[in-house]
């Protein structure tokens, strides 16, 4: 019998993480779940360096160093920059770098990062904060976001998207047979969104979003894409930001993509 693959899922006990976990287990995939609660294989606070390092150590121990893929799914919203930047960006990068040697050993490692379609449908995301975060100029990032706290979540998701795009093709990742990509869900009917829909102010904004399919995505609609990217024959997909939002982004920005490459032949020849 072919050995089961071992996949790490952060935020494995709710929403998209739980739906993906259940879907993987139906297909014989071994899951190591990581949450900040006590109902998964590993309990750790992934918004802190100490929590991430603890989780990495326990993942390696539980898996005996056999890790085939990671779904970096756990995330947070709101204006608490320490929590949101820590969980949505700093913690993801630290965990992936900590587990990279074991993904490399698998010979066909996979990474999927749960980003957000807010990266491409939200106007005015402050790039100076994003760039500071991507460059790990954390003092500047935390100072700058104080002036624009509303953008904390969008900045964190844009930063992790840029980081993955800037690194996926490099020797440490694709060069080590690790395929890294991002998914970008729109509104997904997780418990958090269902709670927000009961708030008239939040519900008004959510319900204004285009819905060409007529309804919102459910967590179980996300799971097959995650499985395809982590365990199926998708090795040659590298560094892609895959929007799965039922058509919201394409309704607003369909004429803008694909964007042709505005570069001279002289500059192209220097690449």
Tab-separated table of C-alpha atoms in Angstrom:
chain	number	residue	atom	x	y	z
A	1	UNK	CA	0.000	0.000	0.000
A	2	UNK	CA	1.297	3.451	-0.925
A	3	UNK	CA	2.361	5.369	2.203
A	4	UNK	CA	0.037	8.182	3.194
A	5	UNK	CA	1.192	11.734	2.717
A	6	UNK	CA	1.572	13.896	5.802
A	7	UNK	CA	0.149	17.407	5.597
A	8	UNK	CA	0.347	20.129	8.238
A	9	UNK	CA	-2.708	22.394	8.539
A	10	UNK	CA	-2.677	25.462	10.758
A	11	UNK	CA	-6.059	26.568	12.035
A	12	UNK	CA	-7.191	23.005	11.431
A	13	UNK	CA	-10.265	22.909	13.638
A	14	UNK	CA	-12.512	25.565	12.136
A	15	UNK	CA	-13.575	27.095	8.833
A	16	UNK	CA	-11.453	26.362	5.784
A	17	UNK	CA	-8.845	24.539	7.854
A	18	UNK	CA	-11.375	22.070	9.246
A	19	UNK	CA	-13.077	21.554	5.879
A	20	UNK	CA	-9.702	20.843	4.293
A	21	UNK	CA	-8.730	18.516	7.102
A	22	UNK	CA	-11.899	16.454	6.714
A	23	UNK	CA	-11.510	16.351	2.927
A	24	UNK	CA	-7.894	15.213	3.151
A	25	UNK	CA	-8.720	12.526	5.692
A	26	UNK	CA	-11.438	11.185	3.382
A	27	UNK	CA	-8.649	10.674	0.828
A	28	UNK	CA	-6.298	8.887	3.212
A	29	UNK	CA	-3.995	11.812	3.958
A	30	UNK	CA	-2.454	12.045	7.412
A	31	UNK	CA	-3.017	15.446	9.033
A	32	UNK	CA	-1.080	17.233	11.742
A	33	UNK	CA	-3.295	20.057	12.927
A	34	UNK	CA	-1.985	23.143	14.700
A	35	UNK	CA	-4.305	25.524	16.569
A	36	UNK	CA	-4.288	27.780	19.608
A	37	UNK	CA	-6.907	25.539	21.213
A	38	UNK	CA	-6.552	22.086	22.734
A	39	UNK	CA	-8.513	20.108	20.140
A	40	UNK	CA	-5.758	19.459	17.585
A	41	UNK	CA	-2.531	17.473	17.533
A	42	UNK	CA	-0.502	20.564	18.421
A	43	UNK	CA	-1.545	23.558	20.496
A	44	UNK	CA	0.524	26.685	19.826
A	45	UNK	CA	0.167	30.425	19.455
A	46	UNK	CA	1.397	30.998	15.913
A	47	UNK	CA	1.311	34.773	16.302
A	48	UNK	CA	4.453	34.637	18.452
A	49	UNK	CA	7.989	33.539	17.641
A	50	UNK	CA	8.003	31.248	20.665
A	51	UNK	CA	4.753	29.619	19.606
A	52	UNK	CA	5.930	29.063	16.042
A	53	UNK	CA	9.216	27.547	17.181
A	54	UNK	CA	7.352	25.242	19.572
A	55	UNK	CA	5.011	24.170	16.776
A	56	UNK	CA	7.904	23.451	14.394
A	57	UNK	CA	9.590	21.249	16.988
A	58	UNK	CA	6.389	19.319	17.695
A	59	UNK	CA	5.567	18.920	13.990
A	60	UNK	CA	8.986	17.415	13.331
A	61	UNK	CA	8.602	15.086	16.312
A	62	UNK	CA	5.077	13.928	15.442
A	63	UNK	CA	5.912	13.401	11.771
A	64	UNK	CA	9.306	11.788	12.371
A	65	UNK	CA	10.596	14.412	9.957
A	66	UNK	CA	8.292	13.249	7.140
A	67	UNK	CA	6.378	16.292	5.926
A	68	UNK	CA	4.911	16.425	2.436
A	69	UNK	CA	2.994	19.680	2.571
A	70	UNK	CA	1.800	22.620	4.617
A	71	UNK	CA	-1.483	24.515	4.444
A	72	UNK	CA	-0.649	27.808	6.179
A	73	UNK	CA	-4.271	28.606	6.845
A	74	UNK	CA	-4.477	30.210	10.284
A	75	UNK	CA	-5.112	33.928	10.192
A	76	UNK	CA	-6.649	36.862	12.010
A	77	UNK	CA	-8.402	40.107	11.153
A	78	UNK	CA	-8.879	43.368	12.997
A	79	UNK	CA	-6.550	46.207	13.915
A	80	UNK	CA	-4.333	44.481	16.485
A	81	UNK	CA	-1.120	44.715	14.463
A	82	UNK	CA	0.869	42.505	16.815
A	83	UNK	CA	-1.628	39.667	16.394
A	84	UNK	CA	-2.444	40.180	12.717
A	85	UNK	CA	1.107	40.780	11.460
A	86	UNK	CA	2.363	37.990	13.717
A	87	UNK	CA	-0.149	35.375	12.577
A	88	UNK	CA	-0.697	36.387	8.947
A	89	UNK	CA	2.889	37.155	7.974
A	90	UNK	CA	5.758	36.808	10.455
A	91	UNK	CA	4.602	33.465	11.850
A	92	UNK	CA	3.937	31.970	8.412
A	93	UNK	CA	7.383	32.866	7.108
A	94	UNK	CA	9.100	31.589	10.248
A	95	UNK	CA	7.190	28.298	10.195
A	96	UNK	CA	7.817	27.686	6.493
A	97	UNK	CA	11.507	28.417	6.835
A	98	UNK	CA	11.706	26.169	9.894
A	99	UNK	CA	10.062	23.259	8.070
A	100	UNK	CA	11.743	23.833	4.696
A	101	UNK	CA	14.461	21.170	5.257
A	102	UNK	CA	11.779	18.504	5.820
A	103	UNK	CA	9.737	19.571	2.806
A	104	UNK	CA	12.957	19.366	0.781
A	105	UNK	CA	13.594	15.839	2.025
A	106	UNK	CA	10.202	14.722	0.721
A	107	UNK	CA	11.398	15.369	-2.845
A	108	UNK	CA	8.013	16.796	-3.811
A	109	UNK	CA	7.134	19.252	-1.080
A	110	UNK	CA	4.143	21.537	-1.311
A	111	UNK	CA	3.080	24.760	0.394
A	112	UNK	CA	-0.271	26.520	0.159
A	113	UNK	CA	-0.712	29.857	1.897
A	114	UNK	CA	-4.202	31.154	2.592
A	115	UNK	CA	-4.059	34.750	1.397
A	116	UNK	CA	-7.154	36.800	0.525
A	117	UNK	CA	-8.856	38.356	-2.454
A	118	UNK	CA	-8.780	41.606	-0.457
A	119	UNK	CA	-5.253	42.019	-1.822
A	120	UNK	CA	-6.668	42.743	-5.282
A	121	UNK	CA	-10.132	44.166	-4.593
A	122	UNK	CA	-9.311	46.692	-1.841
A	123	UNK	CA	-8.247	50.138	-3.043
A	124	UNK	CA	-5.633	52.167	-1.215
A	125	UNK	CA	-3.623	49.500	0.611
A	126	UNK	CA	-0.561	51.433	1.876
A	127	UNK	CA	2.418	50.005	0.018
A	128	UNK	CA	4.968	51.602	2.335
A	129	UNK	CA	3.700	49.432	5.198
A	130	UNK	CA	3.597	46.345	2.977
A	131	UNK	CA	7.180	46.906	1.828
A	132	UNK	CA	8.413	47.409	5.384
A	133	UNK	CA	6.811	44.137	6.434
A	134	UNK	CA	8.112	42.175	3.425
A	135	UNK	CA	11.610	43.512	4.124
A	136	UNK	CA	11.247	42.557	7.809
A	137	UNK	CA	11.707	46.171	8.851
A	138	UNK	CA	9.271	45.399	11.624
A	139	UNK	CA	9.835	48.550	13.667
A	140	UNK	CA	8.854	50.666	10.662
A	141	UNK	CA	5.907	48.426	9.774
A	142	UNK	CA	4.431	48.620	13.269
A	143	UNK	CA	5.014	52.361	13.465
A	144	UNK	CA	3.532	53.109	10.041
A	145	UNK	CA	0.402	51.020	10.568
A	146	UNK	CA	-0.500	53.125	13.620
A	147	UNK	CA	-1.462	55.895	11.197
A	148	UNK	CA	-3.609	53.546	9.070
A	149	UNK	CA	-4.916	50.813	11.396
A	150	UNK	CA	-7.892	50.068	9.131
A	151	UNK	CA	-5.496	48.461	6.632
A	152	UNK	CA	-3.812	46.060	9.080
A	153	UNK	CA	-5.400	42.892	7.676
A	154	UNK	CA	-4.997	43.862	4.014
A	155	UNK	CA	-1.362	44.856	4.576
A	156	UNK	CA	-0.594	41.495	6.180
A	157	UNK	CA	-2.203	39.520	3.354
A	158	UNK	CA	-0.507	41.631	0.676
A	159	UNK	CA	2.844	41.185	2.403
A	160	UNK	CA	2.586	37.386	2.571
A	161	UNK	CA	1.493	37.333	-1.079
A	162	UNK	CA	4.507	39.388	-2.127
A	163	UNK	CA	6.860	37.309	0.016
A	164	UNK	CA	5.640	34.060	-1.544
A	165	UNK	CA	5.846	35.474	-5.076
A	166	UNK	CA	9.365	36.757	-4.438
A	167	UNK	CA	10.592	33.439	-3.037
A	168	UNK	CA	8.639	30.586	-4.658
A	169	UNK	CA	11.004	30.284	-7.649
A	170	UNK	CA	14.221	30.428	-5.637
A	171	UNK	CA	16.667	27.650	-4.773
A	172	UNK	CA	15.248	27.178	-1.272
A	173	UNK	CA	11.795	26.432	-2.680
A	174	UNK	CA	11.302	25.444	-6.336
A	175	UNK	CA	15.013	24.677	-6.553
A	176	UNK	CA	14.506	22.239	-3.673
A	177	UNK	CA	11.470	20.607	-5.325
A	178	UNK	CA	8.996	22.518	-3.169
A	179	UNK	CA	6.008	24.013	-4.978
A	180	UNK	CA	4.672	27.050	-3.119
A	181	UNK	CA	1.440	28.847	-4.041
A	182	UNK	CA	-1.273	31.028	-2.556
A	183	UNK	CA	-5.040	30.752	-2.591
A	184	UNK	CA	-7.101	33.938	-2.330
A	185	UNK	CA	-10.620	33.253	-1.073
A	186	UNK	CA	-13.274	35.906	-1.033
A	187	UNK	CA	-16.159	35.769	1.419
A	188	UNK	CA	-16.357	32.233	2.781
A	189	UNK	CA	-19.200	31.255	5.102
A	190	UNK	CA	-17.040	30.463	8.092
A	191	UNK	CA	-18.334	30.980	11.644
A	192	UNK	CA	-16.595	34.388	11.678
A	193	UNK	CA	-18.372	35.574	8.512
A	194	UNK	CA	-21.703	34.164	9.673
A	195	UNK	CA	-21.249	36.195	12.856
A	196	UNK	CA	-20.402	39.328	10.829
A	197	UNK	CA	-23.542	38.879	8.721
A	198	UNK	CA	-25.589	39.359	11.877
A	199	UNK	CA	-24.028	42.808	12.320
A	200	UNK	CA	-26.039	45.228	10.121
A	201	UNK	CA	-23.022	47.482	9.485
A	202	UNK	CA	-20.712	44.648	8.440
A	203	UNK	CA	-23.460	42.768	6.613
A	204	UNK	CA	-24.150	45.787	4.401
A	205	UNK	CA	-20.572	45.802	3.091
A	206	UNK	CA	-20.413	42.040	2.648
A	207	UNK	CA	-23.705	41.881	0.779
A	208	UNK	CA	-22.633	44.607	-1.639
A	209	UNK	CA	-19.888	42.382	-3.047
A	210	UNK	CA	-20.581	41.006	-6.538
A	211	UNK	CA	-21.820	37.406	-6.533
A	212	UNK	CA	-22.063	36.153	-10.119
A	213	UNK	CA	-22.857	32.636	-8.859
A	214	UNK	CA	-25.601	34.010	-6.639
A	215	UNK	CA	-24.227	32.851	-3.312
A	216	UNK	CA	-21.138	32.873	-1.131
A	217	UNK	CA	-18.490	30.171	-1.012
A	218	UNK	CA	-18.523	27.566	1.735
A	219	UNK	CA	-15.407	26.133	3.411
A	220	UNK	CA	-15.944	22.775	1.706
A	221	UNK	CA	-15.736	24.532	-1.675
A	222	UNK	CA	-12.156	25.574	-0.868
A	223	UNK	CA	-10.890	22.157	0.232
A	224	UNK	CA	-10.605	20.502	-3.230
A	225	UNK	CA	-8.349	23.320	-4.478
A	226	UNK	CA	-6.143	22.961	-1.409
A	227	UNK	CA	-5.897	19.212	-1.970
A	228	UNK	CA	-5.072	19.670	-5.657
A	229	UNK	CA	-2.214	22.019	-4.831
A	230	UNK	CA	-0.859	19.966	-1.915
A	231	UNK	CA	-1.112	16.328	-2.982
A	232	UNK	CA	-2.272	16.013	-6.585
A	233	UNK	CA	-0.370	16.411	-9.859
A	234	UNK	CA	0.198	20.156	-9.556
A	235	UNK	CA	3.966	20.253	-9.069
A	236	UNK	CA	4.566	22.683	-11.923
A	237	UNK	CA	2.304	25.361	-10.470
A	238	UNK	CA	4.781	27.699	-8.778
A	239	UNK	CA	4.264	31.037	-7.057
A	240	UNK	CA	0.691	31.545	-8.211
A	241	UNK	CA	-1.971	33.631	-6.487
A	242	UNK	CA	-5.194	31.753	-7.218
A	243	UNK	CA	-8.409	33.672	-6.574
A	244	UNK	CA	-11.367	31.556	-5.486
A	245	UNK	CA	-14.130	34.040	-4.747
A	246	UNK	CA	-17.076	33.136	-6.967
A	247	UNK	CA	-16.309	35.926	-9.419
A	248	UNK	CA	-16.030	39.013	-7.212
A	249	UNK	CA	-12.574	40.028	-8.433
A	250	UNK	CA	-13.225	39.337	-12.101
A	251	UNK	CA	-16.461	41.376	-11.971
A	252	UNK	CA	-14.559	44.446	-10.889
A	253	UNK	CA	-11.184	43.927	-12.549
A	254	UNK	CA	-11.678	41.528	-15.428
A	255	UNK	CA	-10.416	43.992	-18.026
A	256	UNK	CA	-7.109	44.465	-16.193
A	257	UNK	CA	-5.782	40.904	-16.398
A	258	UNK	CA	-3.744	39.414	-17.839
A	259	UNK	CA	-1.566	42.485	-17.980
A	260	UNK	CA	1.021	42.529	-20.775
A	261	UNK	CA	4.634	42.964	-19.783
A	262	UNK	CA	5.696	46.582	-20.221
A	263	UNK	CA	9.440	46.016	-20.651
A	264	UNK	CA	11.824	46.863	-23.455
A	265	UNK	CA	13.624	44.128	-25.383
A	266	UNK	CA	16.885	45.612	-24.139
A	267	UNK	CA	15.871	45.225	-20.508
A	268	UNK	CA	14.408	41.796	-21.224
A	269	UNK	CA	17.755	40.672	-22.678
A	270	UNK	CA	19.462	41.582	-19.389
A	271	UNK	CA	17.298	39.234	-17.298
